[in-house]
Coordinates of C-alpha atoms in Angstrom, one line a residue:
Chain R
X1 CA -2.2 -5.6 26.6
X2 CA -2.4 -2.0 25.4
X3 CA -5.1 -1.0 23.0
X4 CA -2.4 -0.8 20.3
X5 CA -1.4 -4.4 20.9
X6 CA -5.0 -5.5 20.8
X7 CA -5.6 -3.7 17.5
X8 CA -2.2 -4.9 16.1
X9 CA -3.4 -8.5 16.9
X10 CA -6.7 -8.3 15.4
X11 CA -5.5 -6.8 12.2
X12 CA -2.9 -9.4 11.7
X13 CA -5.3 -12.2 12.6
X14 CA -7.9 -10.9 10.3
X15 CA -5.2 -10.3 7.5
X16 CA -4.1 -13.9 7.9
X17 CA -7.7 -15.0 6.9
X18 CA -7.8 -12.6 4.0
X19 CA -6.6 -14.3 0.8
X20 CA -5.8 -10.8 -1.0
X21 CA -3.7 -9.7 1.9
X22 CA -1.9 -12.9 2.2
X23 CA -1.2 -13.4 -1.4
X24 CA 0.4 -9.9 -1.7
X25 CA 2.5 -10.2 1.3
X26 CA 3.7 -13.8 1.3
X27 CA 3.6 -14.7 -2.4
X28 CA 3.9 -11.6 -4.7
X29 CA 7.2 -10.2 -3.5
X30 CA 8.7 -13.6 -2.4
X31 CA 7.9 -15.3 -5.6
X32 CA 7.9 -12.8 -8.3
X33 CA 10.8 -10.7 -7.1
X34 CA 13.4 -13.4 -7.4
X35 CA 11.9 -14.5 -10.6
X36 CA 12.1 -11.0 -12.3
X37 CA 15.7 -10.6 -10.8
X38 CA 17.0 -14.0 -12.1
X39 CA 15.3 -13.4 -15.6
X40 CA 16.7 -10.0 -15.9
X41 CA 20.2 -10.9 -14.6
X42 CA 20.3 -14.1 -16.9
X43 CA 19.3 -12.1 -19.9
X44 CA 22.0 -9.5 -19.2
X45 CA 24.7 -12.0 -18.7
X46 CA 23.7 -13.7 -21.8
X47 CA 23.7 -10.5 -23.8
X48 CA 27.0 -9.5 -22.6
X49 CA 28.4 -12.8 -23.2
X50 CA 27.0 -13.0 -26.6
X51 CA 28.7 -9.9 -27.9
X52 CA 32.2 -10.7 -26.5
X53 CA 32.0 -14.0 -28.5
X54 CA 30.3 -12.7 -31.6
X55 CA 32.2 -12.7 -34.9
X56 CA 32.3 -9.5 -36.7
X57 CA 31.0 -9.6 -40.1
X58 CA 31.9 -6.9 -42.7
X59 CA 30.6 -6.8 -46.1
X60 CA 33.3 -5.3 -48.4
X61 CA 32.9 -3.6 -51.7
X62 CA 35.6 -4.1 -54.2
X63 CA 37.6 -6.4 -52.0
X64 CA 39.9 -6.9 -54.8
X65 CA 41.4 -3.5 -54.4
X66 CA 42.7 -4.3 -50.9
X67 CA 43.6 -7.9 -50.8
X68 CA 46.3 -7.2 -47.9
X69 CA 43.6 -5.5 -45.7
X70 CA 41.2 -8.4 -46.2
X71 CA 43.8 -11.1 -45.4
X72 CA 44.9 -9.0 -42.3
X73 CA 41.1 -8.8 -41.3
X74 CA 40.5 -12.3 -41.8
X75 CA 43.5 -13.2 -39.7
X76 CA 41.7 -11.5 -36.9
X77 CA 38.5 -13.6 -37.2
X78 CA 36.6 -11.2 -39.1
X79 CA 34.2 -12.7 -41.8
X80 CA 34.7 -10.7 -45.1
X81 CA 31.9 -11.0 -47.4
X82 CA 32.8 -9.4 -50.8
X83 CA 29.8 -7.6 -52.3
X84 CA 29.2 -5.9 -55.7
X85 CA 26.8 -3.1 -54.9
X86 CA 26.6 0.6 -56.1
X87 CA 26.3 3.4 -53.6
X88 CA 22.5 3.4 -53.5
X89 CA 22.2 -0.4 -53.1
X90 CA 24.8 -0.3 -50.3
X91 CA 22.9 2.3 -48.4
X92 CA 19.6 0.1 -48.9
X93 CA 21.4 -2.8 -47.8
X94 CA 22.6 -1.2 -44.6
X95 CA 19.3 0.1 -43.6
X96 CA 17.6 -3.2 -44.2
X97 CA 20.2 -5.0 -42.5
X98 CA 20.9 -7.5 -45.0
X99 CA 24.5 -6.2 -44.6
X100 CA 24.7 -4.1 -41.5
X101 CA 28.3 -3.0 -42.2
X102 CA 29.7 -2.3 -45.5
X103 CA 33.4 -1.1 -46.2
X104 CA 34.0 0.3 -49.5
X105 CA 37.2 0.4 -51.0
X106 CA 37.7 3.3 -53.6
X107 CA 39.4 2.8 -56.9
X108 CA 42.4 4.8 -56.0
X109 CA 43.0 3.0 -52.8
X110 CA 46.2 1.0 -54.0
X111 CA 47.7 4.0 -55.8
X112 CA 47.3 6.4 -53.0
X113 CA 48.7 3.8 -50.4
X114 CA 51.7 3.2 -52.7
X115 CA 52.1 7.0 -52.9
X116 CA 52.1 7.4 -49.1
X117 CA 49.1 9.5 -49.4
X118 CA 46.2 8.9 -46.9
X119 CA 43.9 6.4 -48.4
X120 CA 40.4 6.8 -48.0
X121 CA 37.8 4.0 -47.0
X122 CA 34.2 4.4 -46.6
X123 CA 32.3 2.6 -43.7
X124 CA 28.7 2.3 -44.1
X125 CA 26.5 1.7 -40.8
X126 CA 23.2 2.8 -39.3
X127 CA 24.1 4.6 -36.1
X128 CA 20.3 4.3 -35.1
X129 CA 20.8 0.5 -34.5
X130 CA 22.6 -0.2 -31.2
X131 CA 24.5 -3.4 -32.0
X132 CA 25.5 -2.1 -35.5
X133 CA 27.0 0.8 -33.9
X134 CA 29.2 -1.2 -31.6
X135 CA 30.2 -3.4 -34.5
X136 CA 31.2 -0.2 -36.6
X137 CA 33.4 0.8 -33.7
X138 CA 35.2 -2.5 -33.6
X139 CA 35.7 -2.2 -37.5
X140 CA 37.1 1.3 -37.3
X141 CA 39.5 0.2 -34.5
X142 CA 40.6 -2.8 -36.7
X143 CA 41.3 -0.6 -39.6
X144 CA 43.1 1.9 -37.6
X145 CA 45.5 -0.8 -36.2
X146 CA 46.0 -2.0 -39.8
X147 CA 46.9 1.7 -41.0
X148 CA 49.2 1.9 -37.8
X149 CA 51.0 -1.1 -38.7
X150 CA 51.7 0.3 -42.1
X151 CA 52.8 3.4 -40.7
X152 CA 55.2 1.8 -38.6
X153 CA 56.7 -0.1 -41.6
X154 CA 57.1 3.2 -43.4
X155 CA 59.1 4.8 -40.7
X156 CA 61.2 1.7 -40.4
X157 CA 62.0 1.8 -44.2
X158 CA 63.0 5.4 -43.7
X159 CA 65.3 4.5 -40.8
X160 CA 63.1 6.2 -38.2
X161 CA 62.2 4.5 -34.8
X162 CA 58.5 4.2 -35.1
X163 CA 58.2 4.7 -31.2
X164 CA 59.0 8.4 -31.8
X165 CA 55.5 8.9 -33.0
X166 CA 54.2 7.5 -29.7
X167 CA 55.3 10.0 -27.1
X168 CA 52.4 9.0 -24.8
X169 CA 50.9 5.7 -23.7
X170 CA 48.2 5.0 -21.4
X171 CA 47.9 1.8 -19.5
X172 CA 44.3 0.8 -18.2
X173 CA 44.3 -0.6 -14.7
X174 CA 40.8 -2.1 -13.6
X175 CA 40.6 -2.3 -10.0
X176 CA 37.0 -3.5 -9.9
X177 CA 36.7 -7.1 -8.5
X178 CA 33.8 -9.4 -9.8
X179 CA 31.8 -8.5 -6.9
X180 CA 31.9 -4.7 -7.5
X181 CA 31.2 -5.1 -11.3
X182 CA 28.1 -7.1 -10.6
X183 CA 26.8 -4.4 -8.3
X184 CA 25.5 -2.4 -11.3
X185 CA 23.3 -5.2 -12.3
X186 CA 22.4 -6.1 -8.7
X187 CA 21.4 -2.5 -8.0
X188 CA 17.8 -3.5 -8.9
X189 CA 17.8 -6.0 -6.0
X190 CA 17.4 -3.1 -3.4
X191 CA 14.7 -1.7 -5.6
X192 CA 12.8 -5.1 -5.7
X193 CA 13.3 -5.5 -1.9
X194 CA 11.6 -2.2 -1.3
X195 CA 8.7 -2.8 -3.6
X196 CA 8.1 -6.2 -2.2
X197 CA 8.2 -4.8 1.3
X198 CA 5.7 -2.0 0.5
X199 CA 3.4 -4.3 -1.4
X200 CA 3.4 -6.8 1.6
X201 CA 1.6 -4.3 3.8
X202 CA -0.3 -2.4 1.1
X203 CA -3.6 -4.5 1.5
X204 CA -3.5 -4.3 5.1
X205 CA -3.2 -0.4 5.1
X206 CA -6.0 -0.2 2.7
X207 CA -8.2 -2.6 4.6
X208 CA -7.6 -1.2 8.1
X209 CA -8.5 2.3 6.9
X210 CA -10.6 2.9 3.8
X211 CA -11.8 -0.8 4.0
X212 CA -12.8 -0.4 7.7
X213 CA -14.8 2.7 6.7
X214 CA -16.6 1.1 3.9
X215 CA -17.6 -2.1 5.9
X216 CA -19.2 0.6 8.6
X217 CA -16.9 -1.0 11.2
X218 CA -15.1 2.3 11.9
X219 CA -18.0 4.0 13.7
X220 CA -18.5 1.1 16.4
X221 CA -14.7 1.1 16.9
X222 CA -14.7 4.8 17.5
X223 CA -17.3 4.3 20.3
X224 CA -14.9 2.0 22.4
X225 CA -12.9 4.0 25.2
X226 CA -9.6 4.0 23.1
X227 CA -8.0 7.2 21.8
X228 CA -8.2 7.3 18.1
X229 CA -4.6 7.9 17.7
X230 CA -3.9 4.5 19.4
X231 CA -6.4 2.8 16.9
X232 CA -4.6 4.1 14.0
X233 CA -1.1 3.2 15.4
X234 CA -2.1 -0.3 16.0
X235 CA -3.1 -0.5 12.3
X236 CA 0.2 1.0 11.2
X237 CA 2.0 -1.4 13.4
X238 CA 0.2 -4.5 11.9
X239 CA 1.1 -3.2 8.3
X240 CA 4.6 -2.7 9.3
X241 CA 4.7 -6.2 10.5
X242 CA 3.5 -7.6 7.2
X243 CA 5.9 -5.6 5.3
X244 CA 8.8 -6.8 7.4
X245 CA 7.7 -10.4 6.9
X246 CA 7.5 -9.8 3.1
X247 CA 10.8 -8.2 3.0
X248 CA 12.5 -11.1 4.9
X249 CA 10.8 -13.6 2.6
X250 CA 11.8 -11.8 -0.5
X251 CA 15.3 -11.4 0.5
X252 CA 16.0 -14.9 1.3
X253 CA 13.9 -15.9 -1.9
X254 CA 16.3 -13.7 -3.9
X255 CA 19.4 -14.9 -2.3
X256 CA 18.4 -18.6 -3.1
X257 CA 17.4 -17.6 -6.7
X258 CA 20.7 -16.1 -7.4
X259 CA 22.6 -19.2 -6.8
X260 CA 20.8 -20.5 -9.9
X261 CA 22.0 -17.5 -12.0
X262 CA 25.2 -18.2 -13.8
X263 CA 26.9 -14.9 -12.5
X264 CA 30.5 -16.6 -12.0
X265 CA 30.5 -17.5 -15.7
X266 CA 30.7 -13.8 -16.3
X267 CA 33.3 -13.0 -13.8
X268 CA 30.7 -11.5 -11.4
X269 CA 29.6 -12.8 -8.0
X270 CA 27.1 -11.6 -5.7
X271 CA 27.9 -11.4 -2.1
X272 CA 24.7 -13.0 -0.7
X273 CA 25.4 -15.5 2.1
X274 CA 23.2 -15.8 5.1
X275 CA 25.0 -13.0 7.2
X276 CA 24.6 -10.5 4.3
X277 CA 20.9 -11.4 3.9
X278 CA 20.5 -10.7 7.6
X279 CA 22.3 -7.5 7.5
X280 CA 20.2 -6.3 4.3
X281 CA 17.0 -7.2 6.2
X282 CA 18.1 -5.4 9.4
X283 CA 19.1 -2.1 7.3
X284 CA 16.0 -2.2 5.1
X285 CA 13.2 -3.1 8.0
X286 CA 13.6 0.4 9.8
X287 CA 12.1 2.0 6.6
X288 CA 8.8 -0.3 7.0
X289 CA 7.0 2.0 9.4
X290 CA 7.5 5.0 7.3
X291 CA 6.2 3.1 4.4
X292 CA 3.2 1.7 6.4
X293 CA 2.6 5.3 7.8
X294 CA 2.7 6.8 4.2
X295 CA 0.1 4.2 2.9
X296 CA -2.3 4.7 6.1
X297 CA -2.0 8.5 5.7
X298 CA -3.0 8.3 1.9
X299 CA -5.6 5.8 2.6
X300 CA -7.2 7.9 5.2
X301 CA -7.9 10.5 2.5
X302 CA -9.8 8.2 0.1
X303 CA -13.4 7.4 0.3
X304 CA -13.5 3.8 -0.8
X305 CA -11.4 0.7 -0.8
X306 CA -11.1 1.1 -4.7
X307 CA -10.2 4.7 -4.7
X308 CA -7.3 3.8 -1.9
X309 CA -6.2 1.1 -4.2
X310 CA -5.9 3.4 -7.2
X311 CA -4.0 6.0 -5.1
X312 CA -1.6 3.6 -3.4
X313 CA -0.8 1.9 -6.7
X314 CA 1.0 5.1 -7.4
X315 CA 2.2 6.2 -4.1
X316 CA 3.9 2.9 -3.5
X317 CA 6.2 3.9 -6.3
X318 CA 7.3 7.0 -4.3
X319 CA 9.9 5.3 -1.9
X320 CA 11.6 3.8 -5.3
X321 CA 12.0 7.1 -6.9
X322 CA 15.2 8.1 -5.1
X323 CA 16.8 4.9 -6.2
X324 CA 15.9 5.4 -10.0
X325 CA 17.3 9.1 -9.6
X326 CA 20.6 7.6 -8.1
X327 CA 20.9 5.2 -11.1
X328 CA 20.6 8.0 -13.5
X329 CA 22.8 10.5 -11.6
X330 CA 25.4 8.1 -10.8
X331 CA 25.6 9.4 -7.1
X332 CA 28.0 8.1 -4.6
X333 CA 27.1 7.2 -1.1
X334 CA 27.5 10.0 1.6
X335 CA 26.2 10.9 4.9
X336 CA 23.6 13.4 3.6
X337 CA 22.2 10.6 1.2
X338 CA 22.2 8.1 4.1
X339 CA 19.7 10.4 5.8
X340 CA 17.3 10.2 3.0
X341 CA 14.9 7.3 3.6
X342 CA 14.9 4.6 0.9
X343 CA 18.3 6.1 -0.7
X344 CA 20.0 5.5 2.5
X345 CA 18.8 1.7 2.4
X346 CA 19.7 1.5 -1.4
X347 CA 23.3 2.4 -0.6
X348 CA 23.4 0.2 2.4
X349 CA 22.3 -2.9 0.5
X350 CA 24.6 -2.0 -2.4
X351 CA 27.6 -1.8 0.0
X352 CA 26.7 -5.2 1.5
X353 CA 26.3 -6.7 -1.8
X354 CA 29.6 -5.3 -3.1
X355 CA 31.1 -7.1 0.0
X356 CA 32.4 -3.7 1.5
X357 CA 32.3 -2.8 5.2
X358 CA 29.3 -0.7 6.3
X359 CA 30.0 2.9 7.5
X360 CA 28.6 2.8 11.0
X361 CA 27.6 6.5 10.8
X362 CA 25.7 5.8 7.6
X363 CA 23.9 2.9 9.2
X364 CA 23.0 4.9 12.3
X365 CA 21.8 8.1 10.3
X366 CA 19.8 5.9 7.8
X367 CA 18.1 4.1 10.5
X368 CA 17.3 7.0 12.7
X369 CA 16.1 9.2 9.7
X370 CA 13.7 6.4 8.6
X371 CA 12.3 5.7 11.9
X372 CA 12.0 9.5 12.6
X373 CA 10.0 9.7 9.3
X374 CA 7.9 6.9 10.3
X375 CA 7.0 8.5 13.7
X376 CA 6.2 11.9 11.9
X377 CA 3.9 9.9 9.6
X378 CA 2.2 7.8 12.4
X379 CA 1.6 11.2 14.1
X380 CA 0.0 12.6 11.1
X381 CA -2.2 9.5 10.6
X382 CA -3.3 9.9 14.2
X383 CA -4.2 13.6 13.7
X384 CA -6.1 12.7 10.5
X385 CA -8.2 10.2 12.5
X386 CA -9.6 13.1 14.5
X387 CA -11.2 14.5 11.4
X388 CA -14.9 14.1 11.3
X389 CA -15.0 13.6 7.6
X390 CA -13.2 10.3 8.4
X391 CA -16.6 8.8 8.8
X392 CA -17.5 9.8 5.2
Chain W
X1 CA -28.9 8.4 31.9
X2 CA -28.5 10.5 28.7
X3 CA -29.2 14.2 28.4
X4 CA -28.6 16.7 25.8
X5 CA -29.0 20.4 25.7
X6 CA -29.4 22.6 22.5
X7 CA -27.3 20.1 20.3
X8 CA -26.6 21.4 16.8
X9 CA -24.6 20.2 13.8
X10 CA -24.1 21.3 10.3
X11 CA -22.4 19.5 7.3
X12 CA -21.0 22.0 4.9
X13 CA -24.1 24.4 4.4
X14 CA -26.5 21.8 5.7
X15 CA -27.9 22.2 9.1
X16 CA -28.5 18.4 9.9
X17 CA -29.5 19.1 13.7
X18 CA -30.6 22.6 14.9
X19 CA -31.6 22.4 18.6
X20 CA -32.2 19.1 20.1
X21 CA -32.7 19.1 23.8
X22 CA -33.7 15.5 25.3
X23 CA -33.3 13.3 28.5
X24 CA -33.5 9.6 28.4
X25 CA -33.9 8.0 31.9
X26 CA -32.7 4.7 33.5
X27 CA -35.0 2.0 33.6
X28 CA -37.0 3.4 30.5
X29 CA -36.9 2.9 26.7
X30 CA -36.8 6.4 25.1
X31 CA -37.7 6.6 21.4
X32 CA -36.3 9.0 18.8
X33 CA -39.0 9.0 16.2
X34 CA -38.8 11.1 12.9
X35 CA -38.7 10.7 9.1
X36 CA -35.5 10.1 7.1
X37 CA -33.3 13.1 7.3
X38 CA -34.9 14.5 10.5
X39 CA -31.4 14.1 12.2
X40 CA -31.8 11.1 14.2
X41 CA -28.4 9.6 13.2
X42 CA -26.6 12.8 13.7
X43 CA -28.2 13.4 17.2
X44 CA -27.1 9.8 18.1
X45 CA -23.5 10.2 16.7
X46 CA -23.1 13.2 18.7
X47 CA -24.3 11.4 21.9
X48 CA -21.9 8.6 21.4
X49 CA -19.1 10.9 20.9
X50 CA -18.3 10.0 17.2
X51 CA -19.1 13.6 16.2
X52 CA -18.6 16.9 18.3
X53 CA -21.6 19.2 18.4
X54 CA -21.2 22.6 16.7
X55 CA -23.2 23.9 19.7
X56 CA -24.9 22.5 22.8
X57 CA -23.7 19.8 25.3
X58 CA -24.6 16.1 25.9
X59 CA -23.9 14.0 29.0
X60 CA -23.7 10.1 29.4
X61 CA -24.5 9.8 33.0
X62 CA -22.3 12.6 34.6
X63 CA -19.6 12.3 31.7
X64 CA -19.5 15.2 29.2
X65 CA -19.4 13.9 25.7
X66 CA -16.6 16.2 24.4
X67 CA -14.6 17.0 27.5
X68 CA -14.7 13.7 28.9
X69 CA -15.3 11.5 26.0
X70 CA -13.4 8.3 27.1
X71 CA -15.5 8.1 30.3
X72 CA -18.7 8.7 28.3
X73 CA -17.8 5.9 26.0
X74 CA -17.1 3.7 28.8
X75 CA -20.7 4.2 29.9
X76 CA -22.6 3.7 26.6
X77 CA -23.0 0.9 24.1
X78 CA -23.7 1.9 20.6
X79 CA -25.6 -0.1 17.9
X80 CA -24.8 1.7 14.8
X81 CA -26.9 1.9 11.7
X82 CA -25.0 -0.7 9.9
X83 CA -23.9 -3.6 12.1
X84 CA -20.3 -3.2 10.7
X85 CA -18.9 -6.5 11.8
X86 CA -15.3 -7.8 10.7
X87 CA -16.0 -10.4 8.1
X88 CA -13.0 -12.6 8.7
X89 CA -13.7 -12.9 12.4
X90 CA -16.3 -14.9 14.1
X91 CA -19.1 -13.6 16.0
X92 CA -17.3 -14.5 19.2
X93 CA -14.1 -12.9 18.1
X94 CA -16.0 -9.8 17.1
X95 CA -17.3 -9.5 20.6
X96 CA -14.0 -10.4 22.3
X97 CA -12.2 -7.8 20.3
X98 CA -14.4 -5.0 21.6
X99 CA -14.3 -6.5 25.2
X100 CA -10.5 -6.2 24.9
X101 CA -10.6 -2.5 23.6
X102 CA -12.8 -1.9 26.7
X103 CA -10.0 -3.1 28.8
X104 CA -11.6 -6.3 30.1
X105 CA -9.4 -8.9 31.4
X106 CA -9.2 -12.4 29.5
X107 CA -11.3 -14.4 32.0
X108 CA -13.9 -11.5 32.4
X109 CA -14.4 -11.2 28.7
X110 CA -14.6 -14.9 28.0
X111 CA -17.3 -15.3 30.5
X112 CA -19.2 -12.2 29.4
X113 CA -18.8 -13.4 25.8
X114 CA -20.5 -16.7 26.7
X115 CA -23.2 -15.1 28.7
X116 CA -24.2 -12.8 25.7
X117 CA -24.0 -15.7 23.2
X118 CA -26.4 -17.5 25.5
X119 CA -28.7 -14.6 26.2
X120 CA -29.0 -13.5 22.5
X121 CA -29.3 -17.3 21.4
X122 CA -26.2 -17.0 19.1
X123 CA -25.0 -20.5 19.8
X124 CA -25.7 -21.8 16.5
X125 CA -23.4 -19.4 14.6
X126 CA -21.1 -17.7 17.0
X127 CA -18.2 -19.8 16.0
X128 CA -18.7 -19.2 12.3
X129 CA -17.1 -16.1 10.5
X130 CA -19.4 -13.2 10.1
X131 CA -19.0 -13.2 6.3
X132 CA -22.3 -15.0 5.5
X133 CA -24.4 -14.0 8.3
X134 CA -28.1 -13.1 7.9
X135 CA -29.3 -9.6 8.9
X136 CA -30.7 -10.9 12.1
X137 CA -27.4 -12.5 13.0
X138 CA -25.5 -9.5 12.2
X139 CA -27.8 -7.4 14.4
X140 CA -27.4 -9.9 17.2
X141 CA -23.6 -10.0 17.1
X142 CA -23.3 -6.3 16.8
X143 CA -25.8 -5.8 19.8
X144 CA -23.7 -8.3 21.7
X145 CA -20.7 -6.4 20.9
X146 CA -22.3 -3.1 22.1
X147 CA -23.3 -4.7 25.4
X148 CA -20.0 -6.5 26.1
X149 CA -18.7 -4.0 28.7
X150 CA -22.2 -3.9 30.4
X151 CA -22.9 -0.3 29.7
X152 CA -25.6 1.3 31.7
X153 CA -26.6 3.3 28.5
X154 CA -27.7 1.7 25.2
X155 CA -28.1 3.6 22.0
X156 CA -29.5 1.9 19.0
X157 CA -29.7 3.5 15.5
X158 CA -32.7 2.1 13.6
X159 CA -32.1 -1.3 15.0
X160 CA -35.1 -2.9 13.2
X161 CA -34.0 -1.9 9.8
X162 CA -33.7 -5.0 7.5
X163 CA -35.2 -7.4 10.1
X164 CA -38.0 -9.8 9.6
X165 CA -41.0 -9.9 11.8
X166 CA -39.7 -12.6 14.1
X167 CA -36.4 -10.8 14.5
X168 CA -38.2 -7.5 15.3
X169 CA -40.2 -9.4 17.9
X170 CA -37.2 -10.9 19.3
X171 CA -35.5 -7.4 19.6
X172 CA -38.4 -5.8 21.2
X173 CA -38.2 -8.6 24.0
X174 CA -34.4 -7.8 24.4
X175 CA -35.1 -4.0 24.8
X176 CA -37.6 -4.8 27.4
X177 CA -35.2 -7.0 29.2
X178 CA -32.6 -4.4 29.2
X179 CA -35.2 -1.8 30.7
X180 CA -36.2 -4.2 33.3
X181 CA -32.4 -4.7 34.1
X182 CA -32.5 -0.9 34.8
X183 CA -30.6 0.3 31.7
X184 CA -31.3 3.5 30.0
X185 CA -32.3 2.7 26.4
X186 CA -32.5 5.3 23.5
X187 CA -33.3 4.1 20.0
X188 CA -34.1 5.8 16.8
X189 CA -36.8 4.7 14.3
X190 CA -39.0 5.9 11.6
X191 CA -41.5 3.0 12.2
X192 CA -44.6 4.1 14.3
X193 CA -45.9 0.9 15.6
X194 CA -42.5 0.0 17.0
X195 CA -42.3 3.3 19.0
X196 CA -45.8 3.2 20.2
X197 CA -45.7 -0.3 21.4
X198 CA -42.3 -0.1 23.1
X199 CA -41.3 3.3 24.3
X200 CA -42.0 4.9 27.6
X201 CA -41.2 8.5 26.3
X202 CA -41.0 9.6 22.7
X203 CA -39.2 12.5 21.2
X204 CA -40.5 13.6 17.7
X205 CA -37.9 14.9 15.4
X206 CA -38.3 17.0 12.2
X207 CA -35.9 19.1 10.3
X208 CA -33.4 18.8 13.0
X209 CA -35.5 19.8 15.8
X210 CA -37.6 18.2 18.5
X211 CA -41.2 19.1 17.6
X212 CA -42.9 17.1 20.4
X213 CA -42.1 14.9 23.3
X214 CA -43.9 12.8 25.9
X215 CA -45.5 9.5 26.6
X216 CA -47.2 7.9 23.3
X217 CA -50.5 8.6 25.1
X218 CA -49.7 12.3 25.8
X219 CA -48.6 12.9 22.2
X220 CA -51.9 11.2 21.0
X221 CA -53.9 13.5 23.5
X222 CA -52.1 16.6 22.6
X223 CA -52.6 16.3 18.8
X224 CA -56.2 15.2 19.3
X225 CA -55.4 12.1 17.2
X226 CA -56.7 8.7 17.8
X227 CA -53.5 7.0 16.6
X228 CA -49.9 7.8 16.9
X229 CA -49.4 7.7 13.2
X230 CA -51.9 10.5 12.6
X231 CA -50.3 12.4 15.4
X232 CA -47.0 12.0 14.0
X233 CA -48.2 13.2 10.5
X234 CA -49.8 16.2 12.1
X235 CA -46.5 16.9 14.1
X236 CA -44.0 16.8 11.4
X237 CA -46.2 18.4 8.7
X238 CA -47.5 16.5 5.7
X239 CA -45.0 17.9 3.2
X240 CA -42.3 15.5 4.5
X241 CA -42.5 11.9 3.4
X242 CA -42.1 9.2 6.1
X243 CA -39.7 7.1 3.9

């Protein structure tokens, strides 16, 4: 067996006996990943469903001045609460959320309406509160609809076809499928998978470098007739193995967990059968050597286990940054992005979840770019092991 | 055989070793004696190829420690200052791991591990994980690990540190047995009695230089001191503590 294989076997065996490494690899990602995902999705689905069903409540000042409007609103399931408040009291009521929305009808409302002059209505809302803002928009839309219906009646009364006032019309055609709609929500799955993967090999990477030095087992190791680069490559390989195991378990666990989330009730479905899970693992795994290499390189610079832990806690977020960036900038998949490790994986995972066919060139570029980065980092780690300051 | 010519090594601005020339023969125990900070560990680290010297050269048998470091490492076994065992592996697994890194086949390394475990009387704990070992058990395991490939040359960095009286006696017997088997044994120490009782040749190190060398008797004669301890104090100067 080559020395790389010998080191790999020993690191894997030792890590299997170390509770900390084992828990982070086989428990954290696979257990907490799906839990976080399921909880977040359930929350989102619940909230969106709530909003659609929620009844609109509007407090109306001087409702008696516009009885037809109130009747019209009530016919559209709006709960109208007549209130007697002056301007200052109204503002306070809106701020304090006793009445988040107040529609005020001025004294001359009926008069202006009868005189075919624009009748002014006042809508009090607090734009700083998210949900009240949406309700205000719904109210505005309802009032505008009511106004438009009166306008049409006026035109008809004057013998004019109301359609003349509508020279343009827009028809919305939504081509999204339930699967593609759910992808926005499931975008976090790729984030979780990468995080779980890195966490799986994190402690092994620390233990094999900073830990080995701290336990003083590095010096005897360096007196064996094995080139130093081979020693570190065996360690990187072991960390890679643990990362892939953690990735596999997490992907399977997430797929199982998603079956329990009522996505279908909301018109979404996740495309997560066994074949897709396998493909997700296959397109993500090539990132593992790069992640293991990165962890090892960083850990090689640190002086102690604790210091390595601190550093890697930050560094492990690096591969997830491109994904966060994509979410903010709303980028679309392209060949160039496929070449960016972690971003490429994110787009491939998203495509798979959407049920779309994978672009073979994107897969190839993503795999090659990730493996190339892994090779470069492994080479750097090998160089670092030739430094004398390594011994501390 | 281990030989060094004008070895020097600095860390930052500190000159840990200035000029060390020494020679340790096969079938003999050679002592590297000196107070803490004299440069003993640094010298041994250069000899076992872990550190590259700034100046000077060293050979393990005929293998140059820098130009032919892999061959040099094949020819030496090093017992480092800290035993540095893998806590999750048993003593036997610790030994077998190094045997494998030395490229020994499965049958050969199993046989050699059995041999060493018997020879060092490790049978009572060899199958337990190294986590809870006593200092004596740790040293024995580390020594077995260093000897697993039957190296001709054995280097030991303060091997008696932290050992109790019985363990030191056992180690002394082991080193004598290595000498009897024709090995070249080089060990460092700051403890006088150890060196005077055991060594055939002593190199006295102070401030990174060899200040005296010879048999314990010759050193006593040269300094005119009755005991080696007095000779030692005289050689290194009194301003330096013996730790």
